[in-house]
XYZ file of C-alpha atoms in Angstrom:
319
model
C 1.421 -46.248 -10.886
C -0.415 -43.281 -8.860
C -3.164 -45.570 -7.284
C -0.014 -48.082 -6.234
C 1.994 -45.771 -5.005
C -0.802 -43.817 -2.663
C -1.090 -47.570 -0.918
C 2.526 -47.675 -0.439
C 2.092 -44.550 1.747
C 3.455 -44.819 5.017
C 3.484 -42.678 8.524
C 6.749 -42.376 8.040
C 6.588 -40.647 4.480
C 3.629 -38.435 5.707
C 5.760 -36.521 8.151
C 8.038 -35.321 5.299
C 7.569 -32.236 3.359
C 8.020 -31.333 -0.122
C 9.179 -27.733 -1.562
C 8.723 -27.984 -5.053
C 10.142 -25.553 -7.704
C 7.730 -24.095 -10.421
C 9.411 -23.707 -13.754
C 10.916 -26.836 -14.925
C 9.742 -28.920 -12.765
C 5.684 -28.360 -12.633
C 5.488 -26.143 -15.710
C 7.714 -24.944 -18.693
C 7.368 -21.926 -20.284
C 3.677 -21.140 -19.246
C 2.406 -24.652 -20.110
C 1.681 -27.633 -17.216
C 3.580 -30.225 -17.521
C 1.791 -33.359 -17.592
C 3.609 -35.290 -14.713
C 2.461 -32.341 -12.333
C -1.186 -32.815 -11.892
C -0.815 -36.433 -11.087
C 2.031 -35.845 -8.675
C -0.077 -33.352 -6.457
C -2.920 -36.087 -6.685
C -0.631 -38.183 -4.677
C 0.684 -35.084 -2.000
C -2.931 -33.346 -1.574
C -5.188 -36.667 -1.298
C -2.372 -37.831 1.313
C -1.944 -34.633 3.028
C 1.697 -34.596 2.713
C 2.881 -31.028 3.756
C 4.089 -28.963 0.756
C 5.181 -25.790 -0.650
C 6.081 -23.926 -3.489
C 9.313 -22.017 -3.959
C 10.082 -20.288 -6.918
C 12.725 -18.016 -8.169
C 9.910 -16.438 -10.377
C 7.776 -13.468 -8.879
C 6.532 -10.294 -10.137
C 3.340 -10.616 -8.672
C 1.572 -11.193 -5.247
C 1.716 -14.829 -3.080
C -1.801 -14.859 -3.712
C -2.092 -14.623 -7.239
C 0.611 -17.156 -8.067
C -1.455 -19.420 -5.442
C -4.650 -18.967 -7.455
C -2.525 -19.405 -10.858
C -0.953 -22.751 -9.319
C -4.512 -23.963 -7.871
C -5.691 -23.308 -11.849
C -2.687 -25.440 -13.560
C -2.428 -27.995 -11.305
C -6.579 -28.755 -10.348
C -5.716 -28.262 -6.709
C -6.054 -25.920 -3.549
C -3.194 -23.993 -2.856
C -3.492 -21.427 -0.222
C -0.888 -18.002 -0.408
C 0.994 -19.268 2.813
C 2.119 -22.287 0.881
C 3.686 -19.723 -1.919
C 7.404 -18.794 -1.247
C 8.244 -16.247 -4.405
C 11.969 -14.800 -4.939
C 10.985 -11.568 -3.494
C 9.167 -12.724 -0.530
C 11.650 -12.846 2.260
C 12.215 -9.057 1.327
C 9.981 -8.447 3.887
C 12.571 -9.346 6.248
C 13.839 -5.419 5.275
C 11.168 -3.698 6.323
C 11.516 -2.867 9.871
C 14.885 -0.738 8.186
C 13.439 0.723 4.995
C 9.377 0.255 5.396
C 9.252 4.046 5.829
C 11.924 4.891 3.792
C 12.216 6.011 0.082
C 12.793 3.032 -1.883
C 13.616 2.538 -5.706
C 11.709 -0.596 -6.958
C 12.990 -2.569 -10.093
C 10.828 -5.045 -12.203
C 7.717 -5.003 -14.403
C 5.199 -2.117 -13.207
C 3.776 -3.913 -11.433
C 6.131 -4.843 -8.556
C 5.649 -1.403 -7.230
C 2.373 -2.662 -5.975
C 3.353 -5.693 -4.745
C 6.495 -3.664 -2.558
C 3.568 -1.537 -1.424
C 1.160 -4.226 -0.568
C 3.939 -6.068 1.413
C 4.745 -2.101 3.565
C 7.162 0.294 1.985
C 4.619 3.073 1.845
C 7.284 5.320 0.527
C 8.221 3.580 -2.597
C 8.822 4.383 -6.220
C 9.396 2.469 -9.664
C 12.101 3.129 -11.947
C 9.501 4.028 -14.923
C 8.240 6.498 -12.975
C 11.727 8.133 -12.517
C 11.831 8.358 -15.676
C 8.016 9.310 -16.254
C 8.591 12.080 -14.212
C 12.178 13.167 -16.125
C 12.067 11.529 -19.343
C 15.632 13.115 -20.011
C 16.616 10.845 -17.186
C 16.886 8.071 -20.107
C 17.573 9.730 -23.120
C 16.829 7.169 -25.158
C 13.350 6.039 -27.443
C 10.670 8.500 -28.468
C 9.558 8.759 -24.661
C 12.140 11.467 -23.890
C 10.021 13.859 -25.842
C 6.907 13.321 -23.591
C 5.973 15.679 -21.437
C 6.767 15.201 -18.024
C 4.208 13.227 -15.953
C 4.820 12.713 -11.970
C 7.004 14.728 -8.933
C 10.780 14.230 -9.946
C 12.922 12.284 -7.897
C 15.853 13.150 -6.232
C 18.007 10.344 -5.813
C 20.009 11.390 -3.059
C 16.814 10.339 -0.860
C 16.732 6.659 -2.309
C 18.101 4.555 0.865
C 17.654 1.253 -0.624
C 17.623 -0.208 -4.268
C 14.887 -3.066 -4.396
C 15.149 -5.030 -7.995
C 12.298 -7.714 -7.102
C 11.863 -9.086 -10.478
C 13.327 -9.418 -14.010
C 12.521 -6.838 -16.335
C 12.990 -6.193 -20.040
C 14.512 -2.484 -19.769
C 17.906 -3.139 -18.590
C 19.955 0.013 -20.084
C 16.823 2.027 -18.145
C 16.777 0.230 -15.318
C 21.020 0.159 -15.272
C 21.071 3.715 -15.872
C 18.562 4.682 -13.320
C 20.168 2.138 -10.762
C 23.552 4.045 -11.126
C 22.506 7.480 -10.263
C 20.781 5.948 -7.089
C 23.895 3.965 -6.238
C 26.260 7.259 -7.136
C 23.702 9.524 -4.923
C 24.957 7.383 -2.521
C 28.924 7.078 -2.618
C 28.215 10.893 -2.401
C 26.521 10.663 1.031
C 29.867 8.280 1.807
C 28.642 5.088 0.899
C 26.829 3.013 -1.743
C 23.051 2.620 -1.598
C 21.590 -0.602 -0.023
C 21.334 -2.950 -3.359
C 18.815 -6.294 -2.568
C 18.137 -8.448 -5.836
C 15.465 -11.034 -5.375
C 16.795 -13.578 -7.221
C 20.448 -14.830 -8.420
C 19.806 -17.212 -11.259
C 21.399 -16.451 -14.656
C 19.090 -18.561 -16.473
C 15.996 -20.314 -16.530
C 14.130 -22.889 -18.655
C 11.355 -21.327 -20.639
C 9.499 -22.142 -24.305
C 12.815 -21.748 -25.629
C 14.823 -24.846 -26.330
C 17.690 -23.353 -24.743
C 17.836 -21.288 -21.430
C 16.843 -18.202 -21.216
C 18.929 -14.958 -19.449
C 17.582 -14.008 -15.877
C 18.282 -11.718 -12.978
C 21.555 -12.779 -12.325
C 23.043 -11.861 -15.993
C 20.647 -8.082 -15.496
C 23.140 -8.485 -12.061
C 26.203 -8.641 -14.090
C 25.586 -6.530 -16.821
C 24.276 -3.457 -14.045
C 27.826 -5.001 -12.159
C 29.913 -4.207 -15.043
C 29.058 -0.584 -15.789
C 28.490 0.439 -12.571
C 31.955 -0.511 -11.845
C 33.194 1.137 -14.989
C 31.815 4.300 -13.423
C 32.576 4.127 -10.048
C 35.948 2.538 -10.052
C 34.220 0.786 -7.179
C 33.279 -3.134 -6.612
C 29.623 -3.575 -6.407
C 27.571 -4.473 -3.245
C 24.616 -6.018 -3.506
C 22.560 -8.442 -1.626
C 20.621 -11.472 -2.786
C 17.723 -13.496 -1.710
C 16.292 -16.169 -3.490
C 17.445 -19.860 -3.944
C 20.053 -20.952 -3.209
C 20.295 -18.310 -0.220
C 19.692 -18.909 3.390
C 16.955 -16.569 4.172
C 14.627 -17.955 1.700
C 15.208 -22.041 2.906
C 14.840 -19.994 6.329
C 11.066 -18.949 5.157
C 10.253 -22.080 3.756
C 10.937 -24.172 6.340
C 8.581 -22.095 8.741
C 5.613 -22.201 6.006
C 6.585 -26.355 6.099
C 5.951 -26.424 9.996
C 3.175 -24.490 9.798
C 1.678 -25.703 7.668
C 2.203 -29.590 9.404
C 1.454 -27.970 12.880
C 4.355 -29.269 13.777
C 8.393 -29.278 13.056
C 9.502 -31.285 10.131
C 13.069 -32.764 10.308
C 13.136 -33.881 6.650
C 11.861 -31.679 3.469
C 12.726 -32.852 -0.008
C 13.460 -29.766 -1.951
C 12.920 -30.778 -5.828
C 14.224 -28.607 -8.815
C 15.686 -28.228 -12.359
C 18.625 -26.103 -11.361
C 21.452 -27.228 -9.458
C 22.410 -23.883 -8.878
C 20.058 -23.101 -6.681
C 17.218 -26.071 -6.109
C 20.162 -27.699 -5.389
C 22.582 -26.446 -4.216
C 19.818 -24.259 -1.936
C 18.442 -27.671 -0.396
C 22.085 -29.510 0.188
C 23.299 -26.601 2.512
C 19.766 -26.606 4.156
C 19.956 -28.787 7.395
C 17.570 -31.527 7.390
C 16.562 -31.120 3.646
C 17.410 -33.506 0.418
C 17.659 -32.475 -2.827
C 16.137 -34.291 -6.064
C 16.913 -33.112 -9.433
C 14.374 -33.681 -12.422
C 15.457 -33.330 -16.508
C 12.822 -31.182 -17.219
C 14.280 -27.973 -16.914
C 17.564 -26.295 -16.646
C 19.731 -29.026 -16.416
C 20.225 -31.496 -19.556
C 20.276 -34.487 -17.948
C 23.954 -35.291 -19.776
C 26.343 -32.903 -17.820
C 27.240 -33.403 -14.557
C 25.847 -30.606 -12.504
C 27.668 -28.341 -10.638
C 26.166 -29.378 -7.285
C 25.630 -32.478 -7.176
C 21.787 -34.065 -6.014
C 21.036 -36.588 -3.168
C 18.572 -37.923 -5.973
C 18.080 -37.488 -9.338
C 13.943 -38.052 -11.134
C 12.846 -37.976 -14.402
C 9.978 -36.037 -13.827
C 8.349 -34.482 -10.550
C 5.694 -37.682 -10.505
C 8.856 -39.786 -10.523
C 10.087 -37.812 -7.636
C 6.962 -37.981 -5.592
C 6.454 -41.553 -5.837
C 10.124 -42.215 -4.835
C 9.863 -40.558 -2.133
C 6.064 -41.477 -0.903
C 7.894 -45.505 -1.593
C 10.572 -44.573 0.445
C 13.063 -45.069 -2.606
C 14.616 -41.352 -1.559
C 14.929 -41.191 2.128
């Protein structure tokens, strides 16, 4: 019960914080899941410090705070937000001012711009401005619109969200990592997230970045003769508990020694928040994982639902 368990409350379970995944655990394929709302009834009336970090993105901390504060009937500020391509900022004191070739939905560009890389350009309009750069579809016949870029002055590769071009995006990838091997080494490749799957409307899991990751892996090699290198942030990586761990103390005002980090994937909510000092992880059956299976990395806790979570943990049940 939600009334019950905000009695229960004690000091000691108000000095934890929560990082709670998005899809699967608070929503599924665009729609609230019913568990969520009351859950953050019991963390906002009792102040409990919490965040929200997603392998999603594609769009500004801001506006996914404002979506979130919509679905779930709560405030939730753009600090609290912790998307997959957030901790790319961390690159820009290398390749802020530098030509940079952004990957994802149009949009992205905007959001690589908004965050400092004043110098940076979208794969469409690579191909926008050389339609012969992707000889494929009716576009190639359109009359060139933009300055044409030379890839030879791309010094970084930024894919920062998952996109539904991949033999455009692959192709135009390639020539930027080629430009480089002819300079003497590969272009800088950063992916913002690793998953190869997520839980959507679909019954079963959908493809994500990390099977665009293989698929650009195995032609590229093909090419090249050459292994890939790439970097990626996102859960389960280190820089990304690194950032949410900050936005958890700041947000307290002061350090907090334990953070429950609760997710649908075990592949990264999990296994992200086991090699985190400090954190626990809880695993729900509302997303990626089937609750049958034994997952690859294995949870401190495992909840039905995120409500289930909460109150375990506000009871002290997870600890």
């Amino acid at each position: 019960d939600t009334t019950m368990a905000m009695r229960r409350l004690s000091g000691a379970a108000r000095r934890v914080g929560l990082a709670f995944d998005i899809d699967g655990v608070l929503i599924r394929g665009g729609t609230i899941l019913l568990e969520a709302k009351e859950a953050m009834k019991i963390v906002s009336s009792e102040n409990i410090p919490h965040i929200f970090v997603t392998n999603g993105g594609g769009r500004t901390e801001k506006e996914k705070a404002d979506q979130l504060a919509g679905w779930l009937e709560c405030e939730v500020t753009a600090d609290q937000v912790i998307l997959s391509h957030t901790p790319m900022k961390s690159l820009l004191p290398k390749f802020g001012a530098e030509k940079v070739l952004i990957g994802g939905p149009e949009r992205v560009l905007g959001v690589a711009k908004g965050y400092g890389y004043t110098d940076a350009v979208h794969i469409a309009d690579v191909v926008k401005a050389d339609p012969h750069v992707w000889p494929c579809g009716d576009h190639q016949f359109d009359d060139p619109e933009g300055e044409r870029v030379d890839m030879a002055d791309i010094r970084a590769v930024l894919y920062m969200h998952d996109d539904d071009s991949w033999g455009r995006d692959i192709q135009v990838i390639c020539d930027a990592l080629m430009a480089g091997i002819a300079r003497g080494q590969q272009t800088p490749l950063y992916f913002s997230n690793p998953d190869f799957v997520y839980a959507a409307h679909h019954p079963l899991p959908r493809l994500a970045q990390g099977a665009f990751r293989e698929a650009l892996r195995a032609v590229y090699e093909g090419m090249s003769g050459r292994p890939l290198v790439y970097t990626t942030f996102g859960k389960p990586n280190a820089a990304t508990y690194e950032y949410a761990q900050d936005a958890i103390n700041i947000q307290a005002g002061e350090p907090i020694s334990r953070v429950f980090g609760i997710g649908d994937n075990p592949a990264s909510d999990i296994a992200g928040a086991n090699a985190k000092a400090g954190w626990g992880s809880v695993l729900l059956h509302t997303g990626v994982w089937d609750g049958v299976s034994e997952p690859e990395f294995l949870p401190d806790y495992v909840a039905k639902d995120v409500l289930e979570a909460v109150v375990n943990i506000v009871e002290g049940k997870f600890s």
